[in-house]
Tab-separated table of C-alpha atoms and ligand atoms in Angstrom:
chain	number	residue	atom	x	y	z
A	38	UNK	CA	20.906	42.912	-129.446
A	39	UNK	CA	19.916	42.466	-125.868
A	40	UNK	CA	20.139	38.714	-125.632
A	41	UNK	CA	19.570	38.678	-121.900
A	42	UNK	CA	22.767	37.550	-120.262
A	43	UNK	CA	22.934	36.139	-116.785
A	44	UNK	CA	22.789	39.729	-115.604
A	45	UNK	CA	19.452	41.377	-116.325
A	46	UNK	CA	19.832	44.325	-118.653
A	47	UNK	CA	23.257	43.382	-119.919
A	48	UNK	CA	23.602	42.015	-123.441
A	49	UNK	CA	25.389	38.659	-123.700
A	50	UNK	CA	27.218	40.057	-126.736
A	51	UNK	CA	28.834	42.713	-124.545
A	52	UNK	CA	29.914	40.126	-122.019
A	53	UNK	CA	31.296	37.881	-124.758
A	54	UNK	CA	33.277	40.718	-126.359
A	55	UNK	CA	34.656	41.597	-122.932
A	56	UNK	CA	35.642	37.970	-122.295
A	57	UNK	CA	37.551	37.943	-125.608
A	58	UNK	CA	39.384	41.157	-124.788
A	59	UNK	CA	40.171	39.995	-121.252
A	60	UNK	CA	41.543	36.669	-122.476
A	61	UNK	CA	43.906	38.304	-124.951
A	62	UNK	CA	44.874	41.219	-122.691
A	63	UNK	CA	48.399	41.621	-121.312
A	64	UNK	CA	47.774	44.351	-118.779
A	65	UNK	CA	44.672	45.495	-116.906
A	66	UNK	CA	44.140	48.511	-114.672
A	67	UNK	CA	41.151	49.191	-112.404
A	68	UNK	CA	39.911	52.291	-110.610
A	69	UNK	CA	37.507	51.360	-107.817
A	70	UNK	CA	35.210	53.589	-105.734
A	71	UNK	CA	32.591	53.410	-103.018
A	72	UNK	CA	30.136	51.564	-105.291
A	73	UNK	CA	32.384	48.485	-105.075
A	74	UNK	CA	31.591	48.251	-101.341
A	75	UNK	CA	27.936	49.280	-101.573
A	76	UNK	CA	26.751	45.660	-101.634
A	77	UNK	CA	28.761	45.108	-98.446
A	78	UNK	CA	26.464	47.631	-96.787
A	79	UNK	CA	28.811	50.619	-96.687
A	80	UNK	CA	27.210	53.918	-97.777
A	81	UNK	CA	28.689	55.662	-100.803
A	82	UNK	CA	29.927	59.230	-100.590
A	83	UNK	CA	27.433	60.902	-102.822
A	84	UNK	CA	24.413	58.690	-102.663
A	85	UNK	CA	21.959	58.924	-99.803
A	86	UNK	CA	24.731	57.494	-97.669
A	87	UNK	CA	26.920	60.454	-98.494
A	88	UNK	CA	25.236	62.616	-95.913
A	89	UNK	CA	26.460	62.084	-92.397
A	90	UNK	CA	24.100	63.863	-90.062
A	91	UNK	CA	23.807	67.430	-91.347
A	92	UNK	CA	27.317	67.281	-92.733
A	93	UNK	CA	28.264	66.419	-96.257
A	94	UNK	CA	30.947	63.751	-95.745
A	95	UNK	CA	33.258	65.837	-97.905
A	96	UNK	CA	33.161	68.766	-95.515
A	97	UNK	CA	34.290	66.484	-92.699
A	98	UNK	CA	37.082	64.829	-94.751
A	99	UNK	CA	39.312	67.921	-94.546
A	100	UNK	CA	42.233	69.091	-92.387
A	101	UNK	CA	40.234	72.242	-91.615
A	102	UNK	CA	37.329	70.261	-90.124
A	103	UNK	CA	39.775	68.244	-88.016
A	104	UNK	CA	41.498	71.405	-86.768
A	105	UNK	CA	38.189	73.019	-85.818
A	106	UNK	CA	36.502	70.000	-84.246
A	107	UNK	CA	38.699	66.894	-83.982
A	108	UNK	CA	36.086	65.233	-81.757
A	109	UNK	CA	33.371	65.426	-84.418
A	110	UNK	CA	35.741	64.269	-87.177
A	111	UNK	CA	36.973	61.378	-85.016
A	112	UNK	CA	33.370	60.341	-84.320
A	113	UNK	CA	32.774	60.327	-88.095
A	114	UNK	CA	35.826	58.143	-88.716
A	115	UNK	CA	35.303	55.916	-85.690
A	116	UNK	CA	31.754	55.241	-86.923
A	117	UNK	CA	33.064	54.370	-90.402
A	118	UNK	CA	35.764	52.095	-88.889
A	119	UNK	CA	33.043	50.363	-86.902
A	120	UNK	CA	30.814	49.924	-89.978
A	121	UNK	CA	33.713	48.718	-92.142
A	122	UNK	CA	34.777	46.143	-89.530
A	123	UNK	CA	31.189	44.849	-89.362
A	124	UNK	CA	30.972	44.631	-93.162
A	125	UNK	CA	32.314	41.772	-95.277
A	126	UNK	CA	34.075	41.906	-98.624
A	127	UNK	CA	31.638	41.013	-101.415
A	128	UNK	CA	32.119	38.781	-104.472
A	129	UNK	CA	33.528	41.676	-106.499
A	130	UNK	CA	36.378	42.216	-104.007
A	131	UNK	CA	37.221	38.514	-104.259
A	132	UNK	CA	36.922	38.455	-108.072
A	133	UNK	CA	39.395	41.347	-108.349
A	134	UNK	CA	41.783	39.592	-105.947
A	135	UNK	CA	41.536	36.457	-108.137
A	136	UNK	CA	42.225	38.453	-111.298
A	137	UNK	CA	45.422	39.773	-109.686
A	138	UNK	CA	46.612	36.188	-109.293
A	139	UNK	CA	46.185	35.296	-112.948
A	140	UNK	CA	46.805	38.481	-114.924
A	141	UNK	CA	49.188	41.458	-114.912
A	142	UNK	CA	46.650	43.623	-113.101
A	143	UNK	CA	46.865	46.745	-110.890
A	144	UNK	CA	43.870	47.796	-108.799
A	145	UNK	CA	43.713	51.459	-107.778
A	146	UNK	CA	41.243	51.823	-104.926
A	147	UNK	CA	39.814	55.114	-103.679
A	148	UNK	CA	38.153	53.188	-100.858
A	149	UNK	CA	39.493	53.397	-97.324
A	150	UNK	CA	37.306	50.584	-95.925
A	151	UNK	CA	39.912	47.812	-95.986
A	152	UNK	CA	37.596	45.336	-97.764
A	153	UNK	CA	39.922	44.621	-100.705
A	154	UNK	CA	42.686	43.708	-98.260
A	155	UNK	CA	40.286	41.406	-96.391
A	156	UNK	CA	39.491	39.684	-99.706
A	157	UNK	CA	43.202	38.786	-99.839
A	158	UNK	CA	43.906	41.055	-102.762
A	159	UNK	CA	47.695	40.730	-103.237
A	160	UNK	CA	49.173	43.937	-101.769
A	161	UNK	CA	51.612	44.273	-104.698
A	162	UNK	CA	48.685	44.864	-107.045
A	163	UNK	CA	46.503	47.026	-104.801
A	164	UNK	CA	47.114	50.788	-104.554
A	165	UNK	CA	45.153	52.601	-101.837
A	166	UNK	CA	45.398	56.138	-103.153
A	167	UNK	CA	43.237	57.697	-100.423
A	168	UNK	CA	44.803	55.769	-97.541
A	169	UNK	CA	42.939	53.615	-95.051
A	170	UNK	CA	40.575	54.021	-92.089
A	171	UNK	CA	42.804	51.523	-90.290
A	172	UNK	CA	46.016	53.513	-90.517
A	173	UNK	CA	46.475	56.270	-87.939
A	174	UNK	CA	49.293	58.780	-87.759
A	175	UNK	CA	50.581	61.445	-85.406
A	176	UNK	CA	49.763	65.087	-86.156
A	177	UNK	CA	52.819	66.410	-84.327
A	178	UNK	CA	54.962	68.108	-86.958
A	179	UNK	CA	58.209	66.436	-85.842
A	180	UNK	CA	56.817	63.009	-85.024
A	181	UNK	CA	56.687	60.322	-87.704
A	182	UNK	CA	54.576	57.843	-85.766
A	183	UNK	CA	52.188	55.898	-87.955
A	184	UNK	CA	50.523	52.569	-87.183
A	185	UNK	CA	47.957	50.083	-88.413
A	186	UNK	CA	45.133	50.094	-85.875
A	187	UNK	CA	41.976	47.966	-85.957
A	188	UNK	CA	40.858	48.585	-82.361
A	189	UNK	CA	37.161	49.378	-82.251
A	190	UNK	CA	36.542	51.804	-80.691
A	191	UNK	CA	40.053	53.157	-80.991
A	192	UNK	CA	39.590	54.862	-77.584
A	193	UNK	CA	36.776	54.335	-75.049
A	194	UNK	CA	35.445	57.874	-75.539
A	195	UNK	CA	34.611	56.982	-79.159
A	196	UNK	CA	32.462	53.988	-78.194
A	197	UNK	CA	29.298	54.066	-80.298
A	198	UNK	CA	26.612	54.968	-77.800
A	199	UNK	CA	23.994	52.284	-77.202
A	200	UNK	CA	20.490	52.908	-76.043
A	201	UNK	CA	18.180	50.750	-73.982
A	202	UNK	CA	15.714	49.481	-76.574
A	203	UNK	CA	12.885	49.736	-74.137
A	204	UNK	CA	13.218	53.527	-74.410
A	205	UNK	CA	12.291	53.133	-78.081
A	206	UNK	CA	9.917	50.166	-77.870
A	207	UNK	CA	8.749	49.136	-74.394
A	208	UNK	CA	7.723	45.715	-75.716
A	209	UNK	CA	11.168	45.029	-77.141
A	210	UNK	CA	12.938	42.033	-75.644
A	211	UNK	CA	16.414	43.013	-76.878
A	212	UNK	CA	18.242	45.277	-74.500
A	213	UNK	CA	21.044	47.276	-76.011
A	214	UNK	CA	20.835	48.731	-79.509
A	215	UNK	CA	23.632	50.737	-81.086
A	216	UNK	CA	22.585	54.294	-81.691
A	217	UNK	CA	22.863	55.253	-85.358
A	218	UNK	CA	25.012	58.354	-84.895
A	219	UNK	CA	24.829	59.029	-88.630
A	220	UNK	CA	21.180	59.909	-87.992
A	221	UNK	CA	20.864	63.663	-87.624
A	222	UNK	CA	18.146	63.245	-85.004
A	223	UNK	CA	20.556	61.547	-82.644
A	224	UNK	CA	22.330	63.983	-80.360
A	225	UNK	CA	26.102	63.631	-80.609
A	226	UNK	CA	28.041	64.014	-77.426
A	227	UNK	CA	31.143	66.185	-77.446
A	228	UNK	CA	34.366	64.233	-77.077
A	229	UNK	CA	37.048	66.332	-75.395
A	230	UNK	CA	40.431	66.360	-77.148
A	231	UNK	CA	42.096	64.810	-74.103
A	232	UNK	CA	39.973	61.651	-74.638
A	233	UNK	CA	40.840	61.358	-78.342
A	234	UNK	CA	43.602	58.991	-79.564
A	235	UNK	CA	47.077	60.288	-78.712
A	236	UNK	CA	50.475	59.227	-79.961
A	237	UNK	CA	52.259	56.466	-77.995
A	238	UNK	CA	55.623	57.656	-79.333
A	239	UNK	CA	55.764	61.391	-78.644
A	240	UNK	CA	52.920	61.162	-76.094
A	241	UNK	CA	51.648	64.633	-76.944
A	242	UNK	CA	50.549	64.468	-80.583
A	243	UNK	CA	46.906	63.896	-81.416
A	244	UNK	CA	46.506	60.934	-83.766
A	245	UNK	CA	44.485	61.315	-86.994
A	246	UNK	CA	43.002	58.844	-89.468
A	247	UNK	CA	45.568	57.817	-92.113
A	248	UNK	CA	43.356	58.889	-94.996
A	249	UNK	CA	43.979	61.538	-97.647
A	250	UNK	CA	41.692	64.499	-96.922
A	251	UNK	CA	40.449	66.947	-99.538
A	252	UNK	CA	43.207	69.457	-100.211
A	253	UNK	CA	45.918	66.969	-99.239
A	254	UNK	CA	48.363	65.406	-101.639
A	255	UNK	CA	48.044	61.721	-102.517
A	256	UNK	CA	50.943	59.497	-101.432
A	257	UNK	CA	53.663	60.214	-104.009
A	258	UNK	CA	55.172	56.699	-103.942
A	259	UNK	CA	51.749	55.272	-104.772
A	260	UNK	CA	51.261	57.738	-107.591
A	261	UNK	CA	54.736	56.961	-108.957
A	262	UNK	CA	54.033	53.222	-109.035
A	263	UNK	CA	50.763	53.817	-110.910
A	264	UNK	CA	52.566	56.142	-113.359
A	265	UNK	CA	55.144	53.420	-113.858
A	266	UNK	CA	52.479	50.777	-114.532
A	267	UNK	CA	50.953	53.058	-117.160
A	268	UNK	CA	54.123	54.174	-118.884
A	269	UNK	CA	56.554	51.256	-118.897
A	270	UNK	CA	56.135	47.616	-119.903
A	271	UNK	CA	53.192	46.246	-121.863
A	272	UNK	CA	50.462	48.764	-122.593
A	273	UNK	CA	47.263	48.665	-120.542
A	274	UNK	CA	44.651	46.995	-122.766
A	275	UNK	CA	41.615	47.291	-120.477
A	276	UNK	CA	40.739	49.809	-117.768
A	277	UNK	CA	37.948	48.786	-115.394
A	278	UNK	CA	36.095	51.713	-113.767
A	279	UNK	CA	34.116	50.154	-110.926
A	280	UNK	CA	31.591	51.899	-108.685
A	281	UNK	CA	33.035	55.373	-108.842
A	282	UNK	CA	31.444	58.707	-109.723
A	283	UNK	CA	34.814	59.680	-111.228
A	284	UNK	CA	34.504	63.116	-109.633
A	285	UNK	CA	37.540	63.096	-107.331
A	286	UNK	CA	40.904	64.095	-108.737
A	287	UNK	CA	43.616	63.181	-109.388
A	288	UNK	CA	42.143	59.632	-109.011
A	289	UNK	CA	39.651	60.096	-111.842
A	290	UNK	CA	42.478	61.321	-114.088
A	291	UNK	CA	43.771	57.759	-114.403
A	292	UNK	CA	40.833	56.924	-116.676
A	293	UNK	CA	41.933	59.492	-119.242
A	294	UNK	CA	45.564	58.479	-118.797
A	295	UNK	CA	44.747	54.837	-119.595
A	296	UNK	CA	42.597	55.809	-122.585
A	297	UNK	CA	45.426	57.994	-123.854
A	298	UNK	CA	47.615	54.893	-123.811
A	299	UNK	CA	45.049	53.068	-125.925
A	300	UNK	CA	43.148	51.143	-123.243
A	301	UNK	CA	39.517	50.145	-123.787
A	302	UNK	CA	37.359	51.332	-120.878
A	303	UNK	CA	34.777	49.133	-119.102
A	304	UNK	CA	32.535	51.054	-116.706
A	305	UNK	CA	30.593	49.087	-114.089
A	306	UNK	CA	28.087	51.347	-112.361
A	307	UNK	CA	24.464	51.481	-111.284
A	308	UNK	CA	23.905	54.723	-113.163
A	309	UNK	CA	25.087	56.009	-116.508
A	310	UNK	CA	26.206	59.435	-115.310
A	311	UNK	CA	29.567	57.959	-114.278
A	312	UNK	CA	29.784	56.227	-117.646
A	313	UNK	CA	29.463	59.552	-119.434
A	314	UNK	CA	31.941	61.189	-117.060
A	315	UNK	CA	34.390	58.441	-117.871
A	316	UNK	CA	34.125	59.506	-121.529
A	317	UNK	CA	32.968	56.146	-122.863
A	318	UNK	CA	33.277	55.710	-126.620
A	319	UNK	CA	31.525	52.583	-127.901
A	320	UNK	CA	33.095	53.099	-131.348
A	321	UNK	CA	36.424	52.487	-129.671
A	322	UNK	CA	35.114	49.284	-128.192
A	323	UNK	CA	34.416	50.556	-124.673
A	324	UNK	CA	31.822	48.791	-122.506
A	325	UNK	CA	29.207	49.964	-120.024
A	326	UNK	CA	27.855	47.291	-117.684
A	327	UNK	CA	24.973	48.791	-115.723
A	328	UNK	CA	24.379	46.973	-112.457
A	329	UNK	CA	25.589	46.171	-108.972
A	330	UNK	CA	29.360	45.698	-108.978
A	331	UNK	CA	28.947	42.718	-106.622
A	332	UNK	CA	26.980	40.940	-109.360
A	333	UNK	CA	28.571	42.277	-112.550
A	334	UNK	CA	32.280	42.114	-111.668
A	335	UNK	CA	32.387	38.396	-110.743
A	336	UNK	CA	30.407	37.633	-113.915
A	337	UNK	CA	32.627	39.522	-116.370
A	338	UNK	CA	35.881	38.383	-114.736
A	339	UNK	CA	34.899	34.719	-114.682
B	266	BV8	C1	44.450	67.146	-104.133
B	266	BV8	C2	39.511	59.745	-98.083
B	266	BV8	C3	46.148	68.768	-104.327
B	266	BV8	C4	38.787	60.445	-96.985
B	266	BV8	C5	38.849	60.881	-100.160
B	266	BV8	C6	37.796	71.155	-108.712
B	266	BV8	C7	37.991	70.345	-109.818
B	266	BV8	C8	38.802	69.211	-109.747
B	266	BV8	C9	39.435	68.879	-108.549
B	266	BV8	C10	39.223	69.691	-107.464
B	266	BV8	C11	38.414	70.817	-107.529
B	266	BV8	N1	38.389	71.389	-106.303
B	266	BV8	C12	39.162	70.667	-105.472
B	266	BV8	C13	39.692	69.664	-106.171
B	266	BV8	C14	40.601	68.661	-105.688
B	266	BV8	C15	39.842	67.593	-104.894
B	266	BV8	C16	38.681	67.053	-105.695
B	266	BV8	O1	38.859	66.215	-106.557
B	266	BV8	N2	37.449	67.528	-105.389
B	266	BV8	C17	36.312	67.101	-106.160
B	266	BV8	C18	35.274	66.477	-105.252
B	266	BV8	C19	35.746	68.334	-106.879
B	266	BV8	N3	40.814	66.558	-104.708
B	266	BV8	C20	41.633	66.621	-103.648
B	266	BV8	O2	41.567	67.471	-102.781
B	266	BV8	C21	42.714	65.575	-103.613
B	266	BV8	N4	43.964	66.220	-103.336
B	266	BV8	O3	43.949	67.479	-105.166
B	266	BV8	O4	45.581	67.694	-103.609
B	266	BV8	C22	47.493	68.912	-103.743
B	266	BV8	C23	48.612	68.559	-104.525
B	266	BV8	C24	49.863	68.722	-103.972
B	266	BV8	C25	50.019	69.195	-102.656
B	266	BV8	C26	48.873	69.505	-101.891
B	266	BV8	C27	47.615	69.356	-102.425
B	266	BV8	C28	42.459	64.596	-102.493
B	266	BV8	C29	41.219	63.798	-102.802
B	266	BV8	C30	41.086	62.661	-101.787
B	266	BV8	C31	39.940	62.945	-100.863
B	266	BV8	N5	39.731	61.814	-99.978
B	266	BV8	N6	38.715	59.845	-99.322
B	266	BV8	C32	37.531	59.716	-96.600
B	266	BV8	O5	37.161	58.710	-97.235
B	266	BV8	O6	36.911	60.184	-95.622
B	266	BV8	S1	37.875	60.911	-101.533
B	266	BV8	C33	36.355	60.203	-101.168
B	266	BV8	O7	35.514	60.428	-102.298
B	266	BV8	C34	36.383	58.698	-101.034
B	266	BV8	O8	37.662	58.146	-100.917
B	266	BV8	C35	35.795	58.213	-102.326
B	266	BV8	O9	36.587	57.277	-102.911
B	266	BV8	C36	35.907	59.410	-103.165
B	266	BV8	C37	35.232	59.373	-104.472
B	266	BV8	O10	33.952	58.936	-104.362
B	266	BV8	P1	33.548	57.544	-105.069
B	266	BV8	O11	34.404	56.470	-104.541
B	266	BV8	O12	33.489	57.723	-106.540
B	266	BV8	O13	32.136	57.387	-104.445
B	266	BV8	P2	30.846	58.210	-104.840
B	266	BV8	O14	29.904	58.094	-103.693
B	266	BV8	O15	31.233	59.556	-105.358
B	266	BV8	O16	30.270	57.402	-106.089
B	266	BV8	C38	29.816	56.092	-105.901
B	266	BV8	C39	29.561	55.573	-107.312
B	266	BV8	O17	29.186	54.213	-107.222
B	266	BV8	C40	28.431	56.303	-107.991
B	266	BV8	O18	28.783	56.525	-109.346
B	266	BV8	C41	27.257	55.316	-107.909
B	266	BV8	O19	26.412	55.404	-109.051
B	266	BV8	C42	27.986	54.010	-107.943
B	266	BV8	N7	27.334	52.909	-107.236
B	266	BV8	C43	26.577	52.948	-106.113
B	266	BV8	N8	26.226	51.696	-105.762
B	266	BV8	C44	26.792	50.860	-106.670
B	266	BV8	C45	27.500	51.619	-107.611
B	266	BV8	N9	28.163	51.066	-108.641
B	266	BV8	C46	28.139	49.729	-108.750
B	266	BV8	N10	27.487	48.922	-107.878
B	266	BV8	C47	26.802	49.454	-106.836
B	266	BV8	N11	26.143	48.636	-105.988
B	267	ZN	ZN1	53.732	61.455	-82.100
């Protein structure tokens, strides 16, 4: 019965049954993806925002791409650092941080945008399984340098080019406008390797973004702590699957792992394809809340 709840399209009965389960739950797990930050203005990987210039973001997020053209890959990451720093956490980031303060809750985030951290999500209950745009590390085989770095741009050569507005609109009274380098029609300048970020410790190594690229292993300590949360102590009663296409592994595998342990799954997504991919089973009491995570998550975690 679709008794309109406060969120259009979502039955109040579903929200009420979720409230009941949440209240009596001992342990909650969440897997978050790019859809959690969509309302903060950050493009998702596979939506329209997934295309960066002619490149599919996934082809740039690889060690091979970085080896072939570190300048292009650094421009991609420097642009995303810039966008993430300009964005703000939305109400869903804050609602998840609040949940962590009142329940035994672990949030696995595939996002590298730093927004959960800026919503003061307690670090003990936040696992960044794909790293962060704001960690950088040395690529020299023998050097272990790694650092948190929020400098934007990280080096002058990666400054987002600006353009005199009057070139676009002679009547414009603003002067400098950032060029949208994600737009394929904008020519990208080559950034020579010598002008890219280099390691302050070994002084020779090129620095790279501290994210997990496709083909790279996820941080084992992080994976161990998630394994531990799933296999020891109280069982996970509810698994939230928020704003993720559930296509990237092994991250998506945690949904099945939680179900296997008897968790009920609640998918929050704009589309139902992710719901199906998460293997929802309404007979088992799973939920699907279709909508913007920034609206749905605060409502169901109230
Ligand atoms: C590994 C960091 C092995 C970089 C990322 C074939 C089958 C299965 C697996 C594979 C395969 N071939 C290759 C693999 C492995 C590969 C993989 O899974 N590929 C997939 C794509 C086929 N995985 C790996 O390579 C992983 N490593 O397997 O290593 C190994 C083991 C030991 C030793 C050596 C090697 C590493 C994967 C990590 C890759 N790095 N990010 C960067 O960000 O640049 S993943 C990247 O995609 C992002 O982190 C992002 O999190 C992730 C997943 O995307 P989503 O977050 O789900 O975002 P997406 O755009 O897809 O979806 C958004 C969703 O939100 C949509 O459903 C949309 O409907 C919804 N939405 C939109 N708006 C809203 C919304 N929902 C709610 N509200 C809204 N407003
Ligand atoms: Zn170094």
